[in-house]
Amino acid sequence: GAGVSQTPSNKVTEKGKYVELRCDPISGHTALYWYRQSLGQGPEFLIYFQGTGAADDSGLPNDRFFAVRPEGSVSTLKIQRTERGDSAVYLCASSQFGGPETQYFGPGTRLLVL
Amino acid sequence: GENVEQHPSTLSVQEGDSAVIKCTYSDSASNYFPWYKQELGKGPQLIIDIRSNVGEKKDQRIAVTLNKTAKHFSLHITETQPEDSAVYFCAAPPGEGTSYGKLTFGQGTILTVHP
């Protein structure tokens, strides 16, 4: 079946602009995760959804970052007033139940803030 | 929170040799330890995982061992092939609380297999 998809694959924006990154999880997966990966580093946890609700948003760096999953499927990560330090690959993953189990990652969105 | 350390950061081997990557974790209650492979321009892909109730798991040329007392787990790749060249990440979730799926990743190991 289809895996996790993310759009856009690449996004270039200017400092101060607003961006939205979209994630389509595997159908039927109740848990959805956002991670951020800087060059040469491992993914860093941002936020985790169980269904429509954010079960843990402790990884969001500040209030410029926000994510939603209104129908328990597609999720959007929103970044306001982007800064050059926000440049990274934003990865989305989904899993069936949300416990300690396989997380299936999408290809990521490469965000570059000029 | 969980802290995961991974070594080495780079590993270069000849085709056919074995490769071993080691990770240590801090949360003694962690009970699930996945290994991911990431190729250039792609997202991480699970290659093997182990739960805390077993000490070793093997899948063809790949194996993972877990030492809960010492809080470390290792990835073993035997008979390496050039297509094994990639970045490998270990990860661990917190042992308690509601975010069992929240993974903390190691820093990654760049594995290069020379033909």
PDB file of N, CA and C in Angstrom, chain B residues 7-54:
ATOM      1  N   HIS B   7      27.825   5.323  18.665  1.00  0.00           N
ATOM      2  CA  HIS B   7      29.217   5.284  18.226  1.00  0.00           C
ATOM      3  C   HIS B   7      29.456   4.088  17.294  1.00  0.00           C
ATOM      4  N   PRO B   8      30.337   4.200  16.317  1.00  0.00           N
ATOM      5  CA  PRO B   8      31.099   5.405  15.959  1.00  0.00           C
ATOM      6  C   PRO B   8      30.276   6.338  15.077  1.00  0.00           C
ATOM      7  N   SER B   9      30.776   7.520  14.822  1.00  0.00           N
ATOM      8  CA  SER B   9      30.068   8.439  13.941  1.00  0.00           C
ATOM      9  C   SER B   9      30.284   8.079  12.479  1.00  0.00           C
ATOM     10  N   THR B  10      31.443   7.497  12.158  1.00  0.00           N
ATOM     11  CA  THR B  10      31.700   6.997  10.815  1.00  0.00           C
ATOM     12  C   THR B  10      32.340   5.620  10.916  1.00  0.00           C
ATOM     13  N   LEU B  11      32.053   4.785   9.922  1.00  0.00           N
ATOM     14  CA  LEU B  11      32.569   3.420   9.906  1.00  0.00           C
ATOM     15  C   LEU B  11      32.816   3.021   8.462  1.00  0.00           C
ATOM     16  N   SER B  12      34.037   2.629   8.169  1.00  0.00           N
ATOM     17  CA  SER B  12      34.406   2.242   6.818  1.00  0.00           C
ATOM     18  C   SER B  12      34.876   0.791   6.829  1.00  0.00           C
ATOM     19  N   VAL B  13      34.278  -0.050   5.996  1.00  0.00           N
ATOM     20  CA  VAL B  13      34.636  -1.470   5.967  1.00  0.00           C
ATOM     21  C   VAL B  13      34.772  -1.933   4.520  1.00  0.00           C
ATOM     22  N   GLN B  14      35.444  -3.063   4.353  1.00  0.00           N
ATOM     23  CA  GLN B  14      35.543  -3.693   3.047  1.00  0.00           C
ATOM     24  C   GLN B  14      34.344  -4.625   2.851  1.00  0.00           C
ATOM     25  N   GLU B  15      33.908  -4.713   1.629  1.00  0.00           N
ATOM     26  CA  GLU B  15      32.806  -5.610   1.307  1.00  0.00           C
ATOM     27  C   GLU B  15      33.083  -7.007   1.852  1.00  0.00           C
ATOM     28  N   GLY B  16      32.085  -7.576   2.512  1.00  0.00           N
ATOM     29  CA  GLY B  16      32.234  -8.899   3.092  1.00  0.00           C
ATOM     30  C   GLY B  16      32.594  -8.892   4.572  1.00  0.00           C
ATOM     31  N   ASP B  17      33.124  -7.752   5.043  1.00  0.00           N
ATOM     32  CA  ASP B  17      33.440  -7.647   6.471  1.00  0.00           C
ATOM     33  C   ASP B  17      32.158  -7.422   7.274  1.00  0.00           C
ATOM     34  N   SER B  18      32.327  -7.479   8.599  1.00  0.00           N
ATOM     35  CA  SER B  18      31.210  -7.186   9.499  1.00  0.00           C
ATOM     36  C   SER B  18      31.302  -5.743   9.986  1.00  0.00           C
ATOM     37  N   ALA B  19      30.157  -5.188  10.356  1.00  0.00           N
ATOM     38  CA  ALA B  19      30.084  -3.835  10.905  1.00  0.00           C
ATOM     39  C   ALA B  19      29.275  -3.882  12.187  1.00  0.00           C
ATOM     40  N   VAL B  20      29.748  -3.153  13.186  1.00  0.00           N
ATOM     41  CA  VAL B  20      29.046  -3.102  14.471  1.00  0.00           C
ATOM     42  C   VAL B  20      28.892  -1.643  14.898  1.00  0.00           C
ATOM     43  N   ILE B  21      27.677  -1.273  15.258  1.00  0.00           N
ATOM     44  CA  ILE B  21      27.371   0.073  15.738  1.00  0.00           C
ATOM     45  C   ILE B  21      26.719  -0.071  17.104  1.00  0.00           C
ATOM     46  N   LYS B  22      27.147   0.773  18.036  1.00  0.00           N
ATOM     47  CA  LYS B  22      26.691   0.631  19.415  1.00  0.00           C
ATOM     48  C   LYS B  22      25.974   1.889  19.899  1.00  0.00           C
ATOM     49  N   CYS B  23      24.927   1.668  20.682  1.00  0.00           N
ATOM     50  CA  CYS B  23      24.207   2.785  21.298  1.00  0.00           C
ATOM     51  C   CYS B  23      23.995   2.536  22.776  1.00  0.00           C
ATOM     52  N   THR B  24      24.077   3.603  23.545  1.00  0.00           N
ATOM     53  CA  THR B  24      23.726   3.541  24.952  1.00  0.00           C
ATOM     54  C   THR B  24      22.534   4.453  25.202  1.00  0.00           C
ATOM     55  N   TYR B  25      21.728   4.108  26.200  1.00  0.00           N
ATOM     56  CA  TYR B  25      20.560   4.907  26.517  1.00  0.00           C
ATOM     57  C   TYR B  25      20.520   5.163  28.014  1.00  0.00           C
ATOM     58  N   SER B  26      19.729   6.134  28.419  1.00  0.00           N
ATOM     59  CA  SER B  26      19.770   6.549  29.819  1.00  0.00           C
ATOM     60  C   SER B  26      18.582   6.066  30.642  1.00  0.00           C
ATOM     61  N   ASP B  27      17.423   5.911  30.013  1.00  0.00           N
ATOM     62  CA  ASP B  27      16.199   5.567  30.737  1.00  0.00           C
ATOM     63  C   ASP B  27      16.102   4.046  30.908  1.00  0.00           C
ATOM     64  N   SER B  28      16.323   3.576  32.126  1.00  0.00           N
ATOM     65  CA  SER B  28      16.338   2.136  32.366  1.00  0.00           C
ATOM     66  C   SER B  28      14.975   1.484  32.130  1.00  0.00           C
ATOM     67  N   ALA B  29      13.916   2.279  32.043  1.00  0.00           N
ATOM     68  CA  ALA B  29      12.589   1.722  31.810  1.00  0.00           C
ATOM     69  C   ALA B  29      12.249   1.602  30.323  1.00  0.00           C
ATOM     70  N   SER B  30      13.114   2.098  29.450  1.00  0.00           N
ATOM     71  CA  SER B  30      12.869   1.967  28.003  1.00  0.00           C
ATOM     72  C   SER B  30      12.744   0.499  27.641  1.00  0.00           C
ATOM     73  N   ASN B  31      11.820   0.176  26.724  1.00  0.00           N
ATOM     74  CA  ASN B  31      11.558  -1.232  26.426  1.00  0.00           C
ATOM     75  C   ASN B  31      11.494  -1.561  24.944  1.00  0.00           C
ATOM     76  N   TYR B  32      11.910  -0.618  24.098  1.00  0.00           N
ATOM     77  CA  TYR B  32      11.818  -0.852  22.656  1.00  0.00           C
ATOM     78  C   TYR B  32      12.958  -0.117  21.983  1.00  0.00           C
ATOM     79  N   PHE B  33      13.703  -0.826  21.112  1.00  0.00           N
ATOM     80  CA  PHE B  33      14.930  -0.255  20.555  1.00  0.00           C
ATOM     81  C   PHE B  33      15.004  -0.538  19.057  1.00  0.00           C
ATOM     82  N   PRO B  34      14.629   0.448  18.242  1.00  0.00           N
ATOM     83  CA  PRO B  34      14.670   0.259  16.789  1.00  0.00           C
ATOM     84  C   PRO B  34      15.980   0.778  16.192  1.00  0.00           C
ATOM     85  N   TRP B  35      16.309   0.231  15.035  1.00  0.00           N
ATOM     86  CA  TRP B  35      17.403   0.724  14.214  1.00  0.00           C
ATOM     87  C   TRP B  35      16.831   1.131  12.856  1.00  0.00           C
ATOM     88  N   TYR B  36      17.259   2.328  12.414  1.00  0.00           N
ATOM     89  CA  TYR B  36      16.792   2.843  11.140  1.00  0.00           C
ATOM     90  C   TYR B  36      17.972   3.046  10.197  1.00  0.00           C
ATOM     91  N   LYS B  37      17.699   2.859   8.912  1.00  0.00           N
ATOM     92  CA  LYS B  37      18.668   3.118   7.849  1.00  0.00           C
ATOM     93  C   LYS B  37      18.153   4.285   7.029  1.00  0.00           C
ATOM     94  N   GLN B  38      19.017   5.274   6.778  1.00  0.00           N
ATOM     95  CA  GLN B  38      18.593   6.426   5.986  1.00  0.00           C
ATOM     96  C   GLN B  38      19.543   6.610   4.815  1.00  0.00           C
ATOM     97  N   GLU B  39      18.992   6.567   3.621  1.00  0.00           N
ATOM     98  CA  GLU B  39      19.754   6.824   2.415  1.00  0.00           C
ATOM     99  C   GLU B  39      19.575   8.282   2.024  1.00  0.00           C
ATOM    100  N   LEU B  40      20.492   8.769   1.224  1.00  0.00           N
ATOM    101  CA  LEU B  40      20.526  10.182   0.881  1.00  0.00           C
ATOM    102  C   LEU B  40      19.207  10.635   0.260  1.00  0.00           C
ATOM    103  N   GLY B  41      18.630  11.678   0.825  1.00  0.00           N
ATOM    104  CA  GLY B  41      17.403  12.246   0.272  1.00  0.00           C
ATOM    105  C   GLY B  41      16.140  11.497   0.619  1.00  0.00           C
ATOM    106  N   LYS B  42      16.263  10.520   1.515  1.00  0.00           N
ATOM    107  CA  LYS B  42      15.084   9.732   1.890  1.00  0.00           C
ATOM    108  C   LYS B  42      14.848   9.792   3.393  1.00  0.00           C
ATOM    109  N   GLY B  43      13.649   9.358   3.796  1.00  0.00           N
ATOM    110  CA  GLY B  43      13.364   9.273   5.207  1.00  0.00           C
ATOM    111  C   GLY B  43      13.947   8.009   5.806  1.00  0.00           C
ATOM    112  N   PRO B  44      14.094   7.963   7.123  1.00  0.00           N
ATOM    113  CA  PRO B  44      14.609   6.756   7.782  1.00  0.00           C
ATOM    114  C   PRO B  44      13.674   5.572   7.551  1.00  0.00           C
ATOM    115  N   GLN B  45      14.276   4.379   7.425  1.00  0.00           N
ATOM    116  CA  GLN B  45      13.504   3.157   7.231  1.00  0.00           C
ATOM    117  C   GLN B  45      13.921   2.143   8.283  1.00  0.00           C
ATOM    118  N   LEU B  46      12.943   1.574   8.977  1.00  0.00           N
ATOM    119  CA  LEU B  46      13.249   0.580  10.004  1.00  0.00           C
ATOM    120  C   LEU B  46      13.891  -0.652   9.376  1.00  0.00           C
ATOM    121  N   ILE B  47      14.997  -1.113   9.966  1.00  0.00           N
ATOM    122  CA  ILE B  47      15.616  -2.346   9.481  1.00  0.00           C
ATOM    123  C   ILE B  47      15.497  -3.488  10.475  1.00  0.00           C
ATOM    124  N   ILE B  48      15.468  -3.167  11.761  1.00  0.00           N
ATOM    125  CA  ILE B  48      15.296  -4.183  12.779  1.00  0.00           C
ATOM    126  C   ILE B  48      14.992  -3.494  14.101  1.00  0.00           C
ATOM    127  N   ASP B  49      14.270  -4.182  14.977  1.00  0.00           N
ATOM    128  CA  ASP B  49      14.018  -3.642  16.291  1.00  0.00           C
ATOM    129  C   ASP B  49      14.041  -4.771  17.313  1.00  0.00           C
ATOM    130  N   ILE B  50      14.159  -4.411  18.576  1.00  0.00           N
ATOM    131  CA  ILE B  50      14.194  -5.406  19.631  1.00  0.00           C
ATOM    132  C   ILE B  50      13.445  -4.867  20.839  1.00  0.00           C
ATOM    133  N   ARG B  51      12.783  -5.761  21.542  1.00  0.00           N
ATOM    134  CA  ARG B  51      12.081  -5.376  22.766  1.00  0.00           C
ATOM    135  C   ARG B  51      12.857  -5.894  23.956  1.00  0.00           C
ATOM    136  N   SER B  52      12.557  -5.322  25.105  1.00  0.00           N
ATOM    137  CA  SER B  52      13.407  -5.552  26.269  1.00  0.00           C
ATOM    138  C   SER B  52      13.275  -6.946  26.849  1.00  0.00           C
ATOM    139  N   ASN B  53      12.347  -7.750  26.358  1.00  0.00           N
ATOM    140  CA  ASN B  53      12.193  -9.084  26.917  1.00  0.00           C
ATOM    141  C   ASN B  53      13.062 -10.130  26.204  1.00  0.00           C
ATOM    142  N   VAL B  54      13.857  -9.678  25.219  1.00  0.00           N
ATOM    143  CA  VAL B  54      14.786 -10.586  24.540  1.00  0.00           C
ATOM    144  C   VAL B  54      16.159  -9.940  24.493  1.00  0.00           C
TER     145      VAL B  54
END
